[in-house]
Coordinates of N, CA, C and O in Angstrom, one line a residue:
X1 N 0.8 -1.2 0.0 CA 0.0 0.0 0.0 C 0.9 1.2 0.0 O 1.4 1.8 1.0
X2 N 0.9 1.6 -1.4 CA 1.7 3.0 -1.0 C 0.9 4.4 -0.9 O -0.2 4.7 -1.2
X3 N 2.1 5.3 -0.3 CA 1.3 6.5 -0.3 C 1.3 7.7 -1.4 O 2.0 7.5 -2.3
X4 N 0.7 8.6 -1.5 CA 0.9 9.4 -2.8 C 1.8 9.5 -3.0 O 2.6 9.5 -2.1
X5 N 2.2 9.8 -4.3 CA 3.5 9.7 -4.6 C 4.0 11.5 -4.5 O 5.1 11.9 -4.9
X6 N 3.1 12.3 -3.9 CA 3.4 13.8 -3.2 C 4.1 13.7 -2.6 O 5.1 14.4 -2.8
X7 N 3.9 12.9 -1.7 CA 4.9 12.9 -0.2 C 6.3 11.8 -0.3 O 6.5 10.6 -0.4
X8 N 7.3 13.0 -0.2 CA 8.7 11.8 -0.8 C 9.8 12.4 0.7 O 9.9 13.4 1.4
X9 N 10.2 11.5 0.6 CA 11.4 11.4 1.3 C 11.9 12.7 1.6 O 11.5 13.4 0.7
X10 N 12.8 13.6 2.6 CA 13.5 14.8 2.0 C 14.9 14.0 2.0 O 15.2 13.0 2.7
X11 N 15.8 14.9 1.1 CA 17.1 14.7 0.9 C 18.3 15.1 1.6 O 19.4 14.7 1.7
X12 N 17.5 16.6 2.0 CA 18.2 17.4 2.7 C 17.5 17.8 3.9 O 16.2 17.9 3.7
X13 N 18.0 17.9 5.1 CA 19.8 17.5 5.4 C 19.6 16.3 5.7 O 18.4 15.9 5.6
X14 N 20.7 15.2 6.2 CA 20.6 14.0 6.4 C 19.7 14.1 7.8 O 19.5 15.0 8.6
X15 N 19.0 12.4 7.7 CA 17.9 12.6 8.9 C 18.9 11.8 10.0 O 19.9 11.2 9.7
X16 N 18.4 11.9 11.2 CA 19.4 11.4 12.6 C 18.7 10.0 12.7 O 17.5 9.8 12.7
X17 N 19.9 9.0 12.9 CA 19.6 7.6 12.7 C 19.0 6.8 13.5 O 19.2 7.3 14.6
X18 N 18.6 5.9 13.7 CA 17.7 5.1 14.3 C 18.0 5.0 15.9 O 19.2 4.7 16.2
X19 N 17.1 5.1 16.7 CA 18.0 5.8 17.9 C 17.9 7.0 18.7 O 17.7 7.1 20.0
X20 N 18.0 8.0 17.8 CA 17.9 9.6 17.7 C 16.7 9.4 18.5 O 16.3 8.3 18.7
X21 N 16.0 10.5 19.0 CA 15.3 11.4 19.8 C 15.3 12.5 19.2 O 16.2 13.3 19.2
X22 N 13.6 12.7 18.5 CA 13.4 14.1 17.7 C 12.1 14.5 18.8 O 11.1 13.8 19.1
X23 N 12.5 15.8 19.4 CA 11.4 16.7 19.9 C 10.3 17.4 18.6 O 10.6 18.2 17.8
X24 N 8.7 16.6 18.8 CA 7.7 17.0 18.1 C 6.8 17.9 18.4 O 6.5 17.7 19.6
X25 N 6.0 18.8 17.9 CA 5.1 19.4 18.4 C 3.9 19.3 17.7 O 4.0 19.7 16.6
X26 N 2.5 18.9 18.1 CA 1.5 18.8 17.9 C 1.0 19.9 17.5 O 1.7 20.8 17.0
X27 N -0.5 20.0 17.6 CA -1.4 20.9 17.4 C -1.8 22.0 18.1 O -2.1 23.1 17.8
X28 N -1.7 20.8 19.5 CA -2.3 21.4 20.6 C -1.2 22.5 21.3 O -0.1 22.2 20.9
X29 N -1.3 23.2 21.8 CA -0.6 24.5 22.5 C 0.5 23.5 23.8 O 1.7 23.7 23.9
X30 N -0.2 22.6 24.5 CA 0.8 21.9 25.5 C 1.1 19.9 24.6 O 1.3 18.8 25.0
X31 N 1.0 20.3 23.6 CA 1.1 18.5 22.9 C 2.4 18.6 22.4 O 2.5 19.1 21.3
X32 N 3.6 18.4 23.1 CA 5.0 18.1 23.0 C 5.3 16.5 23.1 O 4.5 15.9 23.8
X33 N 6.0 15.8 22.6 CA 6.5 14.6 22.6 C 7.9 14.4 21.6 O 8.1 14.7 20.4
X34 N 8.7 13.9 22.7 CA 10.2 13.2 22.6 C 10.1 11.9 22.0 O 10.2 11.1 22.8
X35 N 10.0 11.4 20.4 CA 10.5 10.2 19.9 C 11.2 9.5 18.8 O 11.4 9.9 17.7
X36 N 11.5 8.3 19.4 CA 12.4 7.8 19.5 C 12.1 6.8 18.3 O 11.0 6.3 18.3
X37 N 12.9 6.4 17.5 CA 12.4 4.8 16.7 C 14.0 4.3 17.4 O 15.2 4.7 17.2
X38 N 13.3 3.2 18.4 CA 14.3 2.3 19.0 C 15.2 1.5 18.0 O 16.4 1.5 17.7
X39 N 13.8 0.6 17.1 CA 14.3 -0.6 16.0 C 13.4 -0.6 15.3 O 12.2 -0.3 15.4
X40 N 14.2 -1.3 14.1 CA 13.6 -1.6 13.0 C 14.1 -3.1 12.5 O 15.3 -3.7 12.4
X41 N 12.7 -3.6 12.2 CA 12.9 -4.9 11.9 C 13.0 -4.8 10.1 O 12.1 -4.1 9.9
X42 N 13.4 -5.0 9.5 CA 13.6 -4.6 8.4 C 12.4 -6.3 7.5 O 11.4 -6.3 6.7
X43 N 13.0 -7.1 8.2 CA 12.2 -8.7 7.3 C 11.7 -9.4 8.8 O 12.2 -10.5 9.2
X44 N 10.5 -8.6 9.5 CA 9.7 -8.7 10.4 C 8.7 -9.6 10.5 O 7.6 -9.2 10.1
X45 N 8.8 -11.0 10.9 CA 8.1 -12.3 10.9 C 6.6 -12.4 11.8 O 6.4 -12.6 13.0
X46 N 6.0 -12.3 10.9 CA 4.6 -12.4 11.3 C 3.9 -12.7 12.4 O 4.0 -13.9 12.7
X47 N 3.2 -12.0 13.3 CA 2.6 -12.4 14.5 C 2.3 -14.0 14.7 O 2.8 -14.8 15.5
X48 N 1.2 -14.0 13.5 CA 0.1 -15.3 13.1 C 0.2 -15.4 11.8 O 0.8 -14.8 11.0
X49 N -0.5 -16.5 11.6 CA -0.4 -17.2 9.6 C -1.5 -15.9 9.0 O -1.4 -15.5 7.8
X50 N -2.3 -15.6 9.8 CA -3.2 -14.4 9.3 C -2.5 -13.1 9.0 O -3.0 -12.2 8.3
X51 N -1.4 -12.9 9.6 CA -0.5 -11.5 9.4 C 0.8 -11.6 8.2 O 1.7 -10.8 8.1
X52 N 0.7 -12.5 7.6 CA 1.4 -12.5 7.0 C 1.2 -11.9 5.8 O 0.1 -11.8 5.4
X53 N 2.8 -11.2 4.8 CA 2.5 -10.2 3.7 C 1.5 -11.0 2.8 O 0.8 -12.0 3.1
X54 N 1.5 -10.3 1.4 CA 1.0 -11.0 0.6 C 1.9 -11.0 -0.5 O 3.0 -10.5 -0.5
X55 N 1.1 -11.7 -1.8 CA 2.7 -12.5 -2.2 C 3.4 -11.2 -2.9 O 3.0 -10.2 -3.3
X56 N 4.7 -11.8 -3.1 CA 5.7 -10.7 -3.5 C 6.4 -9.0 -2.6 O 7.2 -8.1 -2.8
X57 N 5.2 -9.7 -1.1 CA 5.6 -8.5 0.2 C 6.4 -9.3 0.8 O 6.7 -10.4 0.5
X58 N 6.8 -8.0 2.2 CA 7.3 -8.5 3.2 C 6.7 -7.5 4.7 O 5.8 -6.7 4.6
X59 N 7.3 -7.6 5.6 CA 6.6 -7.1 6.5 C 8.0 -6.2 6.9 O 9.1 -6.8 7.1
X60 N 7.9 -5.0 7.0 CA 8.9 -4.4 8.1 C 8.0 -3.8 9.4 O 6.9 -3.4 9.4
X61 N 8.9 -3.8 10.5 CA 8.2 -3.6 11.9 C 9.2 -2.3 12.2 O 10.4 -2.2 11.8
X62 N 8.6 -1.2 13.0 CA 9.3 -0.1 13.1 C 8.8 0.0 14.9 O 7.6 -0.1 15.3
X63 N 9.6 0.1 15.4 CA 9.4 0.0 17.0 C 9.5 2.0 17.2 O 10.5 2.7 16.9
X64 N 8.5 2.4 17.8 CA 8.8 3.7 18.6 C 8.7 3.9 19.8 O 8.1 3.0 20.3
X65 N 9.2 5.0 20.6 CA 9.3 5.2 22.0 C 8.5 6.6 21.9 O 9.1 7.6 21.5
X66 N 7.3 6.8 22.3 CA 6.8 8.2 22.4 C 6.6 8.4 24.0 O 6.0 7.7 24.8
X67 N 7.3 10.0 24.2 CA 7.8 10.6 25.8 C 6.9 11.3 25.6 O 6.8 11.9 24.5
X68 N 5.5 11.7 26.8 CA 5.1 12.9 26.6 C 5.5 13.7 27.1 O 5.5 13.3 28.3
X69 N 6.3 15.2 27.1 CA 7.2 16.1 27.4 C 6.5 17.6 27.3 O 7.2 18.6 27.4
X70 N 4.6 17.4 27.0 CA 4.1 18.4 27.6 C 3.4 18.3 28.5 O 3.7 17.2 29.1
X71 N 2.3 19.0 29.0 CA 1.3 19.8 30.0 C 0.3 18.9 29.9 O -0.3 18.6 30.9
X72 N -0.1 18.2 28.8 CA -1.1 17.5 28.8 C -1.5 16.0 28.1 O -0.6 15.7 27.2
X73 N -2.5 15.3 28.2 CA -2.0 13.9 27.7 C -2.3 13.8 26.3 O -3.2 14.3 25.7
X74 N -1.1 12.9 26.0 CA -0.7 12.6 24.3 C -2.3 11.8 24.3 O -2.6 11.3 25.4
X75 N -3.3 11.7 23.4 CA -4.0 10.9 22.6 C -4.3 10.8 21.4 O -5.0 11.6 20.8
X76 N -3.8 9.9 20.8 CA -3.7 10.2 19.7 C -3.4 7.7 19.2 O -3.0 6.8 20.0
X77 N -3.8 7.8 17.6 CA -3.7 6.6 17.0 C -2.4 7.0 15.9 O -2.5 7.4 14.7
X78 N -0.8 6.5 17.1 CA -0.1 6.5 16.3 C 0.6 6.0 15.1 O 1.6 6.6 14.7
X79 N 0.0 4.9 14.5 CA -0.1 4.4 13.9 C -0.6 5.2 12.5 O -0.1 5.0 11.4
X80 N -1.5 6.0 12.7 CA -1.7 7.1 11.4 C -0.8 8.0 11.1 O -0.8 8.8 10.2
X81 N 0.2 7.9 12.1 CA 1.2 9.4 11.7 C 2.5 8.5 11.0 O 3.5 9.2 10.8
X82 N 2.6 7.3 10.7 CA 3.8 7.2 10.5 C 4.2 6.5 8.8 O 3.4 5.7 8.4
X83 N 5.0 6.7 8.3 CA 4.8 6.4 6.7 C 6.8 5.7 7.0 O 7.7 6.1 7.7
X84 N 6.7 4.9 6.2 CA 8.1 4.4 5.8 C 8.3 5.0 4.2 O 7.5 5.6 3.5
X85 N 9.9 4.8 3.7 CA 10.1 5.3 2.4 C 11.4 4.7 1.4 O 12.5 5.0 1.8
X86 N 11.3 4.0 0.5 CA 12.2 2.8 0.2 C 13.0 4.0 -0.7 O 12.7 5.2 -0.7
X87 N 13.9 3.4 -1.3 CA 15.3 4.3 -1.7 C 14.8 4.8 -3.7 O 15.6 5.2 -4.6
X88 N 13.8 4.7 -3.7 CA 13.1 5.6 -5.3 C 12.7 6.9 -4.6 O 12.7 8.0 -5.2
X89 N 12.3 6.9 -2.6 CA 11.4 7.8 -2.2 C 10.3 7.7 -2.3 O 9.5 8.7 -2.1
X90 N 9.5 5.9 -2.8 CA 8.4 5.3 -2.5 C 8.0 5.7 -0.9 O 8.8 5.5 0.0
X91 N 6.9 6.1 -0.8 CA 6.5 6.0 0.6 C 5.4 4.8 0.9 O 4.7 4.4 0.0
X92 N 5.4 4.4 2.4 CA 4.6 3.3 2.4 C 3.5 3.9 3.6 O 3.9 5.0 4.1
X93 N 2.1 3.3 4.0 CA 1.8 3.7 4.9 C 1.7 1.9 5.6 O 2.0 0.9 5.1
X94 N 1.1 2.3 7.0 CA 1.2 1.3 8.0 C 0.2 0.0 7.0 O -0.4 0.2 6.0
X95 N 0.3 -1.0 7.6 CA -0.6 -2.2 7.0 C -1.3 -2.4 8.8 O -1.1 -1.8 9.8
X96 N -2.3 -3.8 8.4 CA -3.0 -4.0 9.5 C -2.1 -5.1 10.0 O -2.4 -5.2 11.2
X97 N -1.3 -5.9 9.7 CA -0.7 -6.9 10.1 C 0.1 -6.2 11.5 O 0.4 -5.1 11.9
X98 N 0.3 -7.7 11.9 CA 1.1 -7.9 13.5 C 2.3 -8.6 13.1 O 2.3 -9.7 12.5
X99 N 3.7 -7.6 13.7 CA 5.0 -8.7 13.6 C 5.1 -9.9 14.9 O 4.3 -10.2 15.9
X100 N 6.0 -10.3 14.6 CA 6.0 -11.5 16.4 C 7.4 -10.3 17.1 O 7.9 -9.4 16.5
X101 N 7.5 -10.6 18.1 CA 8.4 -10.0 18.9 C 8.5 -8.6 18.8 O 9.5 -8.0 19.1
X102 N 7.3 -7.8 18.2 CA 7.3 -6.5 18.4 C 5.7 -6.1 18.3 O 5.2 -5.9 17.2
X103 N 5.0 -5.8 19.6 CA 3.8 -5.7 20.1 C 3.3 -3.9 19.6 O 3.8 -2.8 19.8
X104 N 2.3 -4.4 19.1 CA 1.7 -3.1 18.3 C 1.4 -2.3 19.4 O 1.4 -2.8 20.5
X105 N 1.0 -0.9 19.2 CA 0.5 0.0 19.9 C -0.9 -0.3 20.5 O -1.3 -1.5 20.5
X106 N -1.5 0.3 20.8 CA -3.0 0.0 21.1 C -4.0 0.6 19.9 O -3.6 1.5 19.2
X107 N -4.7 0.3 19.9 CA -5.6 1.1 18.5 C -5.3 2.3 19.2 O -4.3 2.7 18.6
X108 N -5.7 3.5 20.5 CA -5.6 4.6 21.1 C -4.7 4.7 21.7 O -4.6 3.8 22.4
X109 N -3.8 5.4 21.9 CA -2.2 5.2 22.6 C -2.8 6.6 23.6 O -3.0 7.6 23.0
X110 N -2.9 6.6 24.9 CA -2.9 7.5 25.7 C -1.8 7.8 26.7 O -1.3 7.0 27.5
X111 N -1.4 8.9 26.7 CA 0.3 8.5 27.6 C -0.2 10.1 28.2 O -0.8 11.0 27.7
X112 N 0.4 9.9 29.6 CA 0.3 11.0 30.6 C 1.3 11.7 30.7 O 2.3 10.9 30.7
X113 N 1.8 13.4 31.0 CA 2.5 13.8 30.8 C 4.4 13.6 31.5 O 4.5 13.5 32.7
X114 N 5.0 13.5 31.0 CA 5.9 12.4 31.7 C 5.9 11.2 31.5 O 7.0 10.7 31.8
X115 N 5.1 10.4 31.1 CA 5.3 8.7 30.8 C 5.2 8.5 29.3 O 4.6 9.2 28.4
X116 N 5.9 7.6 29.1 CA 6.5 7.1 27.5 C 5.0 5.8 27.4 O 4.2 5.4 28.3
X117 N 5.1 5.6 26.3 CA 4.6 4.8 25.6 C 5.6 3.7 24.4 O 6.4 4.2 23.7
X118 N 5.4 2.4 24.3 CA 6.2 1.8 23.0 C 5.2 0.4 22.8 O 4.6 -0.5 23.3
X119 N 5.8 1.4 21.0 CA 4.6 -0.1 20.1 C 5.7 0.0 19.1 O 6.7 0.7 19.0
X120 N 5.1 -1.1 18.3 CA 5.5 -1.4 17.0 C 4.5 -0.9 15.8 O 3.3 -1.3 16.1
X121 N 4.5 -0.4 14.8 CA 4.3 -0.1 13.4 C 4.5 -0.8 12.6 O 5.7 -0.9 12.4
X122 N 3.7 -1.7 11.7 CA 4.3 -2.3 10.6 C 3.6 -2.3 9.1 O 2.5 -2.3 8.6
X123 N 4.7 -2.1 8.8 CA 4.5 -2.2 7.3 C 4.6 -3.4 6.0 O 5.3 -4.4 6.1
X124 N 3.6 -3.0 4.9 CA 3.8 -4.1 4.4 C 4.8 -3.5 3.1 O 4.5 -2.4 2.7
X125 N 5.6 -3.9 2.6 CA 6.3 -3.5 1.6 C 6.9 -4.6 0.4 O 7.1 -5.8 0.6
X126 N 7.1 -4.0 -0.9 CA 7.4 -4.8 -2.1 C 9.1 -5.3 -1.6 O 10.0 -4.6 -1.2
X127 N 9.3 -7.1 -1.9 CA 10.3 -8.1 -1.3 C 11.1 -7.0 -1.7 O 11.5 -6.4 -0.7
X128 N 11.6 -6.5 -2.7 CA 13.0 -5.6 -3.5 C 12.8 -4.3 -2.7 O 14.0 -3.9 -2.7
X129 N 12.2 -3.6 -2.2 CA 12.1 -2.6 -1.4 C 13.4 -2.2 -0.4 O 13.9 -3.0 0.5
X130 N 13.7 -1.2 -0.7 CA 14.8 -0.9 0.0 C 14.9 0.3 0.9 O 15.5 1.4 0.5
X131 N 14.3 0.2 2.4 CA 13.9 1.0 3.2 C 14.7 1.9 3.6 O 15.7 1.6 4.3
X132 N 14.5 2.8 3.3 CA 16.1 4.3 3.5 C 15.2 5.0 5.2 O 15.9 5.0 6.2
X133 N 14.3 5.4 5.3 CA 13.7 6.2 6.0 C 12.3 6.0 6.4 O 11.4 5.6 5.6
X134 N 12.3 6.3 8.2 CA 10.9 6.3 9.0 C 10.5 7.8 9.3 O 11.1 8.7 9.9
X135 N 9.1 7.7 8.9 CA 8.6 9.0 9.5 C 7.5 9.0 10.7 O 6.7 8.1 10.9
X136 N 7.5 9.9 11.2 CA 6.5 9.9 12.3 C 5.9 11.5 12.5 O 6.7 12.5 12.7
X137 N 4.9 11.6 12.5 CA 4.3 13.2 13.3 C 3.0 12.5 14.2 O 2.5 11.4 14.3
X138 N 2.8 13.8 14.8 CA 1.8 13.7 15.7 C 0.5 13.8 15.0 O 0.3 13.5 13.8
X139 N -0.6 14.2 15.7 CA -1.9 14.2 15.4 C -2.7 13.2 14.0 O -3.5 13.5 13.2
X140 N -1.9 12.0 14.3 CA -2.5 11.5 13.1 C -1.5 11.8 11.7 O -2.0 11.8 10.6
X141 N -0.3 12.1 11.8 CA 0.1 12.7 10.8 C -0.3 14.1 10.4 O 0.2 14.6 9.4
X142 N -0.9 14.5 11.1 CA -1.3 16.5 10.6 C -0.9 17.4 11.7 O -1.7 18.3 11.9
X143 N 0.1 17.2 12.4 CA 0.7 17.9 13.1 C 1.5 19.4 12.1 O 1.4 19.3 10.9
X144 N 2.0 20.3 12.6 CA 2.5 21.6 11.9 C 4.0 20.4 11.3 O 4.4 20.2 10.2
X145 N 4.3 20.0 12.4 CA 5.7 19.3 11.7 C 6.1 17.4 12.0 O 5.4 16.5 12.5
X146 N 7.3 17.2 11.5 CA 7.3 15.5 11.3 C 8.7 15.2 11.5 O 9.6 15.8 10.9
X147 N 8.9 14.3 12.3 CA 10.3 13.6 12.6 C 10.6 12.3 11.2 O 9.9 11.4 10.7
X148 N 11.9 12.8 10.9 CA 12.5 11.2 10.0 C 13.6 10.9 10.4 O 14.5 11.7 10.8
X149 N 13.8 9.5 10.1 CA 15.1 8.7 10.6 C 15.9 8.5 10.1 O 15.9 9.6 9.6
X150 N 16.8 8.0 9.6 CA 17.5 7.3 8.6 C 17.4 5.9 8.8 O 17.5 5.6 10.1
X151 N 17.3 4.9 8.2 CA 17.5 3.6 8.0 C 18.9 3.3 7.9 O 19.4 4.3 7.3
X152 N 19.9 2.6 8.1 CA 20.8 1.8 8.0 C 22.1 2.8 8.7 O 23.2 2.3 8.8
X153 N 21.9 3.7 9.1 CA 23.1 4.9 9.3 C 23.5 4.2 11.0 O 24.3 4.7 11.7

């Protein structure tokens, strides 16, 4: 499932690598959050026989760490803010599948100010796909702004 082909990768400047800690800002006036993509499963093995790609996919799993670091509580379905991007600048968005060893978010991720939250994201992507970059913003993805990662760095 890709996403419009509008939304590409940026090139410049290099994004900070998997690991990194990007401070985000929401919508909301106190919606601050510190996150993190811990790991990335790049060929992420299926929860169940039901979660597996379809033919000619594969599954990557993108693990994040979201800090809430304002005034008031994060709510939000992170799973809509986050798009992967293979090395054309293909973007992907999330699939419904479950990896094994990396436990999804909740459908509603509620985190109180000061406490972190961690799920996994996964995507389904074409077997030749060559994943350069994870993105993430708040509000569902329509936050004013959006954190990226680098893959492999």
């Amino acid at each position: 499932a890709s996403a419009s082909s509008a939304a590409t990768a940026s090139s410049t400047p290099a994004a900070p690598a998997i690991g990194s800690t990007i401070a985000l800002t929401g919508g909301g006036a106190d919606e601050h959050m510190a996150v993190t993509v811990t790991k990335v499963y790049l060929h992420a093995r299926p929860a169940s026989v039901g979660d597996g790609p379809g033919p000619g996919d594969r599954l990557v799993a993108v693990q994040f760490r979201l800090l809430d670091t304002g005034g008031g509580f994060y709510s939000d379905v992170p799973s809509q803010g986050a798009l992967v991007f293979d090395a054309s600048g293909q973007s992907y968005f999330p699939s419904q599948n479950d990896a094994a060893n990396c436990p999804a978010f909740p459908d509603r991720e509620n985190i109180a100010p000061g406490q972190s939250g961690l799920g996994c994201i996964v995507f389904q992507v074409p077997q030749a796909a060559v994943i350069t970059e994870v993105q993430f913003g708040l509000d569902s993805g329509m936050a004013p702004e959006a954190g990226q990662w680098e893959v492999g760095r």
